[in-house]
Short mmCIF file of C-alpha atoms in Angstrom, two decimals:
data_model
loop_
_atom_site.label_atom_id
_atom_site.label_comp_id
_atom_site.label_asym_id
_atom_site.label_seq_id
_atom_site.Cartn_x
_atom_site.Cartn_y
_atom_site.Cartn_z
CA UNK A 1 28.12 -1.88 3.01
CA UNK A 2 27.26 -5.67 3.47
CA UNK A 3 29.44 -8.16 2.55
CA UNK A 4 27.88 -10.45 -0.06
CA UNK A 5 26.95 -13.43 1.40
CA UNK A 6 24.05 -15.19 -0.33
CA UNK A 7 24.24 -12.98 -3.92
CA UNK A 8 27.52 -14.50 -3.99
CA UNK A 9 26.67 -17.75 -5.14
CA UNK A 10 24.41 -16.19 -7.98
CA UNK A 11 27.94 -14.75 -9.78
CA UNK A 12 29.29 -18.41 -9.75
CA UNK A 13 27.02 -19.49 -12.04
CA UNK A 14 28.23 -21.31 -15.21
CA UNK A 15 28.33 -19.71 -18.19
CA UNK A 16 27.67 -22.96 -19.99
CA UNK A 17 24.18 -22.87 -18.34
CA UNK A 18 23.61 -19.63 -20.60
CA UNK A 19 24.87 -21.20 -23.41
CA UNK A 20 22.61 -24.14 -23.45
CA UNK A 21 19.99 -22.10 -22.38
CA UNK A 22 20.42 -20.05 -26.14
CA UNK A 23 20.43 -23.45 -27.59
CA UNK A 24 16.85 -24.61 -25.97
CA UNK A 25 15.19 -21.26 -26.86
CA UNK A 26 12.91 -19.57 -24.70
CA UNK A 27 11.47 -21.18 -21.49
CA UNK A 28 7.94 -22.31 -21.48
CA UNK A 29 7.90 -20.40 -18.13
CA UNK A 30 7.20 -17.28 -20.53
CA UNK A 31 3.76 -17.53 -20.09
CA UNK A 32 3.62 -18.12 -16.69
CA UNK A 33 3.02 -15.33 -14.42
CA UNK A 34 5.50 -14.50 -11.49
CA UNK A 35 8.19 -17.08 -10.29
CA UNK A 36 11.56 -17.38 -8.06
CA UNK A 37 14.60 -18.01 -10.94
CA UNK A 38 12.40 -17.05 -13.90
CA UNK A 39 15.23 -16.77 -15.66
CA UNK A 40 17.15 -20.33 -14.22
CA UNK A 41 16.97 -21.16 -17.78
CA UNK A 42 17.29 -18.23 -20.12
CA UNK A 43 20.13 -15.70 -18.12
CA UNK A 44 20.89 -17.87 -15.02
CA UNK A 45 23.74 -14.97 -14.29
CA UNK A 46 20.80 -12.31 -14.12
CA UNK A 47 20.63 -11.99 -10.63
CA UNK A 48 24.25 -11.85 -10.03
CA UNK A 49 24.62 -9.15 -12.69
CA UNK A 50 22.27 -6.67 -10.72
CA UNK A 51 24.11 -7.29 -7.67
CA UNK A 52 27.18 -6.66 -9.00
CA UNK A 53 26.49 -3.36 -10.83
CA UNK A 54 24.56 -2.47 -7.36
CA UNK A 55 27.25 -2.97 -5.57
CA UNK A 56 29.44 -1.00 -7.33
CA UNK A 57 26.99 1.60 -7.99
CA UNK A 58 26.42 2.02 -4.15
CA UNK A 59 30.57 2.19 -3.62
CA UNK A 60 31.02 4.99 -5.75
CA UNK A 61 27.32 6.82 -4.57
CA UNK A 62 25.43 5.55 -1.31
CA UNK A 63 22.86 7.97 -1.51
CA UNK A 64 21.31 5.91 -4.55
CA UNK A 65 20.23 2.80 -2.16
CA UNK A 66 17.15 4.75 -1.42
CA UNK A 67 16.31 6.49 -4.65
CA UNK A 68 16.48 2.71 -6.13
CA UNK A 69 13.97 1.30 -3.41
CA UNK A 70 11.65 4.25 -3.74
CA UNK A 71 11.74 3.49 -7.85
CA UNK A 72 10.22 0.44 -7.20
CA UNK A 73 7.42 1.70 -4.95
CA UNK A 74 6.34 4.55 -7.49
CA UNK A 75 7.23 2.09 -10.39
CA UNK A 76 4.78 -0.62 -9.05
CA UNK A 77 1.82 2.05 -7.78
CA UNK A 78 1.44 3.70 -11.28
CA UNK A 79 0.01 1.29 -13.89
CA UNK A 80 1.65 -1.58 -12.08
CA UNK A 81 5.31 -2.83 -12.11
CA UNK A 82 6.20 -2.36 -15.42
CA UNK A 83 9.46 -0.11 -15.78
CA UNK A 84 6.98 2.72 -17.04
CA UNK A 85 9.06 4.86 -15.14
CA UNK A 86 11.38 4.79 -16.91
CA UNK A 87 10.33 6.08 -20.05
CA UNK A 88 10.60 9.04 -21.19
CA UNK A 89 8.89 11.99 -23.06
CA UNK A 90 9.99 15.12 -24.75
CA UNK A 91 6.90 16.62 -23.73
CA UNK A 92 7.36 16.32 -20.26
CA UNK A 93 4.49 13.96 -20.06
CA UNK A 94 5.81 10.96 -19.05
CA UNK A 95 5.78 9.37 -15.14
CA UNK A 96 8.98 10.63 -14.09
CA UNK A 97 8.14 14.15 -15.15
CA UNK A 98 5.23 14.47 -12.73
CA UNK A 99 5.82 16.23 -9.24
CA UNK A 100 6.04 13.10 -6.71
CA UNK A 101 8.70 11.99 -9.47
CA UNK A 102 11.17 14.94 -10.21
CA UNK A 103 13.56 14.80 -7.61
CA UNK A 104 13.63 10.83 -8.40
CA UNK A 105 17.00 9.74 -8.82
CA UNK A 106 18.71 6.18 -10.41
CA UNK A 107 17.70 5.75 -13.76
CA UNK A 108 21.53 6.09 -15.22
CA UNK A 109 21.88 3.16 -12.13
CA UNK A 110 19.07 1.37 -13.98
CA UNK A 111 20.37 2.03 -17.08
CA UNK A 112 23.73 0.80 -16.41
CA UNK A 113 22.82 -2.34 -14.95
CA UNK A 114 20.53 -3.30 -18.20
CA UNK A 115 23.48 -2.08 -20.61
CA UNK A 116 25.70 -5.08 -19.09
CA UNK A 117 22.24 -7.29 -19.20
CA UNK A 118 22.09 -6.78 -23.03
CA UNK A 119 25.85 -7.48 -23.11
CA UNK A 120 24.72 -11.05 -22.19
CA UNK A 121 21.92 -11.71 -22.76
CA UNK A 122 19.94 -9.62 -25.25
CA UNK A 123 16.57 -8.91 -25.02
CA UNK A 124 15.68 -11.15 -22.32
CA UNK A 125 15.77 -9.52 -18.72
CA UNK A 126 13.14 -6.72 -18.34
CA UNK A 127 13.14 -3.57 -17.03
CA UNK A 128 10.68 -4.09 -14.47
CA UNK A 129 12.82 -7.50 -13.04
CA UNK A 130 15.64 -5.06 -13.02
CA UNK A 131 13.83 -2.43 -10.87
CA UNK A 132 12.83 -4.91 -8.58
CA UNK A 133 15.99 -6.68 -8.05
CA UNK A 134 17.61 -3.61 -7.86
CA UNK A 135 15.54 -2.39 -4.90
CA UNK A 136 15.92 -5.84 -2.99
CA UNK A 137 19.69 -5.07 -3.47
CA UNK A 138 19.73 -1.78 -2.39
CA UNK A 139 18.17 -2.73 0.79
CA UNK A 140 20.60 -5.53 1.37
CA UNK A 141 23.65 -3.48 0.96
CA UNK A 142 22.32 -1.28 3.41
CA UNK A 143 22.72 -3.95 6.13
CA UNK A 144 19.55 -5.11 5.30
CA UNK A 145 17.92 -8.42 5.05
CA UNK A 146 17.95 -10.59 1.82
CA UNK A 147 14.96 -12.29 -0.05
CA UNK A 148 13.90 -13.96 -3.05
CA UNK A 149 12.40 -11.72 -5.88
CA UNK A 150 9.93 -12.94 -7.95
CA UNK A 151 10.98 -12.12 -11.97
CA UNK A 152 9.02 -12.71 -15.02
CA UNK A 153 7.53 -8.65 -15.42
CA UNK A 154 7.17 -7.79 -19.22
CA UNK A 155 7.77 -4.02 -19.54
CA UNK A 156 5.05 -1.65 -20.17
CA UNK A 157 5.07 1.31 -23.20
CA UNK A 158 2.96 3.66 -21.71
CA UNK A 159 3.65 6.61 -19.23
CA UNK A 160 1.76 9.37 -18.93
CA UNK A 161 2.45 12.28 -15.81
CA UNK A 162 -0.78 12.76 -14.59
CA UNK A 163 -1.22 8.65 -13.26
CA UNK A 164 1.68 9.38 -10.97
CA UNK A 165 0.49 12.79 -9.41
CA UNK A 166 -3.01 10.75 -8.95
CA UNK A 167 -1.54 7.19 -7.60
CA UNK A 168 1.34 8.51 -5.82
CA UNK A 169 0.25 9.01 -1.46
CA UNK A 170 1.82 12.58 -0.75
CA UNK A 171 4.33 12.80 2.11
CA UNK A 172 1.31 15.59 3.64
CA UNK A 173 -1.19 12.15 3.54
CA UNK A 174 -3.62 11.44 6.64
CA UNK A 175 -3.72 7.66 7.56
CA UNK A 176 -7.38 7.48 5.66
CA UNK A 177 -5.76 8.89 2.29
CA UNK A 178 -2.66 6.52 2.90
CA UNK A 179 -4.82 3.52 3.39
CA UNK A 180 -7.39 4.92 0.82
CA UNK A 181 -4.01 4.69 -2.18
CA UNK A 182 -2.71 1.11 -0.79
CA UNK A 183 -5.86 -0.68 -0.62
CA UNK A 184 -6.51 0.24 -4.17
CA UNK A 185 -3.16 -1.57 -5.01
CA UNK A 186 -4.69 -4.59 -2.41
CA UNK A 187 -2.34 -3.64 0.04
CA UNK A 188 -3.25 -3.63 3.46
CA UNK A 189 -2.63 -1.67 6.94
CA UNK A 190 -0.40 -4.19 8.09
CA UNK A 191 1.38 -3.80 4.68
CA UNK A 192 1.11 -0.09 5.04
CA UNK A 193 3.01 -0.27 8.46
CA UNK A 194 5.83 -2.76 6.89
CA UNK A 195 6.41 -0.98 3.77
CA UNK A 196 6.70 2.79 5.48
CA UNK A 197 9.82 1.25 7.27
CA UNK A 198 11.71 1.85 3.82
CA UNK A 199 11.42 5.55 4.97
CA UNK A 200 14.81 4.16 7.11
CA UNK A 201 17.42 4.70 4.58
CA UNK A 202 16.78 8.26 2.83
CA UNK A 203 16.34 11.96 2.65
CA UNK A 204 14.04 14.79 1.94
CA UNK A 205 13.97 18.30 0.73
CA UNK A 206 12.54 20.79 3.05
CA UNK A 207 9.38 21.35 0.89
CA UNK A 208 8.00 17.83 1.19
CA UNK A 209 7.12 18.52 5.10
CA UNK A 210 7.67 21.99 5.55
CA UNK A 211 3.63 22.61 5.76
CA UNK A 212 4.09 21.07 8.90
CA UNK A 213 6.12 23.32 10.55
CA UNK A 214 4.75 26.51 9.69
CA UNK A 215 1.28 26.37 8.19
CA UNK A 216 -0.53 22.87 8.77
CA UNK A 217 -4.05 23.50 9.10
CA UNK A 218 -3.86 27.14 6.71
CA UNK A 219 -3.47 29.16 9.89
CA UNK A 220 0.18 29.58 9.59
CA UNK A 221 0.48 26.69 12.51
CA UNK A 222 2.42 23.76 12.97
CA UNK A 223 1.15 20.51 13.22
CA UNK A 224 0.55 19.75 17.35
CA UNK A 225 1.45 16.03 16.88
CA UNK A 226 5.38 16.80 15.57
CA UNK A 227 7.11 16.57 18.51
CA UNK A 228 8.23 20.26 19.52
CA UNK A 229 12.03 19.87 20.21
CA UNK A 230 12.21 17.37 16.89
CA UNK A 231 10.29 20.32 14.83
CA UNK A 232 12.67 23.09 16.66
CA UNK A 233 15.56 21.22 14.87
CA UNK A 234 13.55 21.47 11.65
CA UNK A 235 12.71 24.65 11.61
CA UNK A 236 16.45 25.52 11.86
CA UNK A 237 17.65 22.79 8.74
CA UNK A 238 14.48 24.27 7.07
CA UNK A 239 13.84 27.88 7.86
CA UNK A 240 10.76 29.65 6.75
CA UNK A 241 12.03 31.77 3.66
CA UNK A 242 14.67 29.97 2.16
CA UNK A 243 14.37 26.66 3.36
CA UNK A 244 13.08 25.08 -0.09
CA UNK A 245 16.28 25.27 -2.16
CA UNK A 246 19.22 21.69 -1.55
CA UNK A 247 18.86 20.99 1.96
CA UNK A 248 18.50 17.63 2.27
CA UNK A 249 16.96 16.36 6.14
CA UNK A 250 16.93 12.37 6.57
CA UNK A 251 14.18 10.80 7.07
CA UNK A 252 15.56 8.90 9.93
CA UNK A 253 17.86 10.59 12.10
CA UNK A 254 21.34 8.65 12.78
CA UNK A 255 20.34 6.49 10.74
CA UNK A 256 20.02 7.99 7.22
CA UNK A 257 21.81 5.00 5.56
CA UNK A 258 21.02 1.74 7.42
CA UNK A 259 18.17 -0.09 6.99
CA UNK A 260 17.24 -1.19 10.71
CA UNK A 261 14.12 -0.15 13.46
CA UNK A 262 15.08 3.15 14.32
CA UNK A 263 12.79 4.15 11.72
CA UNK A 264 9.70 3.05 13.73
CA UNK A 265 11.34 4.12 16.94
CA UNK A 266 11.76 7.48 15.77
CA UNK A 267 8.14 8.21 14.53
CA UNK A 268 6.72 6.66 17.39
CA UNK A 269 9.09 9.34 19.62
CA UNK A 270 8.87 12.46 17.60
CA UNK A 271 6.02 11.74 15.18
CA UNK A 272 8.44 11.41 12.12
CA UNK A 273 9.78 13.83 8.91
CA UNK A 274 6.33 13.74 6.99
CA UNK A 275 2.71 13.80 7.78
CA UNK A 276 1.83 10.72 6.38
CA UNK A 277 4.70 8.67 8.48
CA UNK A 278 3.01 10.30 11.62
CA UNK A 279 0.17 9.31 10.32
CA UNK A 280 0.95 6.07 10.94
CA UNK A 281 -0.38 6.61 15.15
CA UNK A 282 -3.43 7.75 14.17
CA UNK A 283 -4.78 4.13 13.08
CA UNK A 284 -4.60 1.09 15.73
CA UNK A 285 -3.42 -1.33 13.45
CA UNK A 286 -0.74 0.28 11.85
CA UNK A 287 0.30 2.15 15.24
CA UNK A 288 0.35 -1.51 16.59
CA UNK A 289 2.92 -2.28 14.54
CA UNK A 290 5.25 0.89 14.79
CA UNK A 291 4.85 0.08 18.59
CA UNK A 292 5.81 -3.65 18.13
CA UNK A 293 8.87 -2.68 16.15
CA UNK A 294 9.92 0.36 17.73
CA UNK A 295 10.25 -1.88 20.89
CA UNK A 296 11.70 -5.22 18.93
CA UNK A 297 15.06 -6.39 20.59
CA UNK A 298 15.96 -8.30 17.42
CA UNK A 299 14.75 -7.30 13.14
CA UNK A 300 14.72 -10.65 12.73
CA UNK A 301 10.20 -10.21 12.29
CA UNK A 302 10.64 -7.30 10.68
CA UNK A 303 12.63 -8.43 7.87
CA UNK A 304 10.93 -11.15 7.22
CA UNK A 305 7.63 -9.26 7.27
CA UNK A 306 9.38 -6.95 4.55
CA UNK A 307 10.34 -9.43 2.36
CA UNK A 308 7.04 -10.66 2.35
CA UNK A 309 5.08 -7.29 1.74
CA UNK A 310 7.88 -6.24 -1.24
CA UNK A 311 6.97 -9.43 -2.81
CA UNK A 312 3.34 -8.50 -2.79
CA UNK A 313 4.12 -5.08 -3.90
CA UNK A 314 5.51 -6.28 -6.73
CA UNK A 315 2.73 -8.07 -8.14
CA UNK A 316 0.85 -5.15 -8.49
CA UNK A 317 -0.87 -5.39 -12.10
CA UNK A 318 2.50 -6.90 -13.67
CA UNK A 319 2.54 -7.77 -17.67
CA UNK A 320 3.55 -11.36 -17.77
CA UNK A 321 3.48 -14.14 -21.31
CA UNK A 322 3.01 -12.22 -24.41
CA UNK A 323 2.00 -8.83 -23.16
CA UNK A 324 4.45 -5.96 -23.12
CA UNK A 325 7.69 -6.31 -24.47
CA UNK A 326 11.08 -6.46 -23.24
CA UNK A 327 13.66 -3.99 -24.40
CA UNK A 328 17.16 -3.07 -25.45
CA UNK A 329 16.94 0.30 -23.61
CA UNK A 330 14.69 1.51 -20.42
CA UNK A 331 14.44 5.10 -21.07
CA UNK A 332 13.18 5.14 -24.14
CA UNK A 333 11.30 7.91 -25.66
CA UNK A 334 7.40 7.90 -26.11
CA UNK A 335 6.92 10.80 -28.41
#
């Protein structure tokens, strides 16, 4: 882990600042759409509060750091970034019931860090801002870089399964069908390219890719752009019969955990875990960029590129003013 550096300063912050805050009621920034320090004046300790409950969550179970950034991304893609995710339904329609969703993992995390929220201040931080912070802190205290998050999301009360098996880009995407599910969130290739690189901390079960190994076209093949001694190793973490029960393969080998280039270096030199990160060299702008990074002497572009396309992400069709609703609990039943 990191040490804390900047998110430091955000646990220093007065209480009395809260306190006054109560006093002056709510913030005429309510009805304002996204902002940095949305909530300066109504839970000024916010942002110190995630980080602190990240960082303990990650100490007692590192694996989460990628399960948290990848809640974001399917979070923001279906309906927007609304904490719709984490609803819940006891007819298994909700969004986190749906296939690219099941072996999600991190809403106790989520649920944690907005039970200590509500301890101080009540029905004020959402669970979309939570989601979002969370995410920029799990990529921080994976020796990643740190940047601003813009707050002010209103949660949403709908989820239903069937948006996320529609919105969601399967790991077996081509580079059209990738770009085809960004661009309808106004994302770009050059965001498509930035945004893949959070494939560097994380893992995957063997069913996710293993079409590529042993029947990629329907002809029991393997996919001739997968890097034959890469996809030997594979096959051997993920054999034919059997292969689809715990094993867990990172995305990026060596360097499962740490949020760094190796990720584009290793796609460019093996043609990566799943189809779609491969797919990646099959369009010039976004193979551009795996080239530029995979060859970077320094992150220094890359992070700041990231910052800049999570941002963006997370403006994706936010509630903001008087729609939605912020509350008590995240995982709250629909039905």
């Amino acid at each position: 882990m990191s040490k804390c550096r900047e998110p430091c300063r955000r646990l220093l912050l007065p209480v009395l600042a809260l306190l006054l805050a109560a006093a002056a009621g709510p913030s005429s920034s309510a009805e304002a759409e996204l902002v940095f320090g949305f909530y300066n004046a109504t839970c000024p300790i916010a942002e110190g509060v995630v980080f602190a409950e990240m960082r303990a969550i990650l100490q007692e179970d590192p694996t989460l750091a990628p399960s948290l950034l990848r809640m974001h991304y399917h979070d923001c893609f279906v309906q927007g970034c609304d904490g719709s995710v984490m609803l819940r339904s006891r007819r298994g329609t909700a969004e986190r019931d749906a296939t690219p969703n099941r072996s999600m993992r991190g809403f106790d995390a989520v649920e944690r860090i907005k039970a200590r929220l509500e301890m101080l201040c009540p029905l004020t931080v959402s669970c979309a801002d939570i989601i979002a912070m969370a995410a920029r802190d799990a990529v921080h205290l994976s020796e990643g870089p740190w940047y601003e998050v813009e707050t002010g999301r209103r949660d949403g009360n709908v989820t239903v399964a069937e948006y996320a098996a529609n919105d969601l880009a399967p790991p077996d995407s081509n580079i059209v069908d990738v770009k085809t599910f960004f661009s309808v969130k106004s994302l770009n290739s050059r965001d498509i390219a930035v945004l893949f690189g959070s494939h560097s901390i994380g893992t995957s079960h063997c069913a996710a890719f293993q079409k590529r190994l042993y029947n990629f076209t329907g002809a029991m093949d393997q996919d001739p752009t997968l890097d034959a001694r890469y996809a030997r190793r594979l096959r051997k973490l993920c054999p034919r019969a059997g292969g689809r029960g715990r094993t867990k393969v990172p995305i990026d080998p060596g360097s499962g955990f740490t949020f760094d280039l190796s990720y584009y270096r290793h796609v460019l030199a093996t043609g990566g875990l799943f189809q779609s990160d491969g797919s990646l060299l099959h369009d010039a702008a976004t193979r551009g960029y795996v080239e530029k990074m995979a060859n970077a002497s320094s992150p220094a572009e890359y992070y700041k590129d990231f910052a800049a396309a999570m941002v963006k992400m997370g403006r994706t069709d936010v509630l903001h003013g008087s729609q939605g609703e912020v509350r008590a609990t995240c995982g709250v039943f629909v039905d």
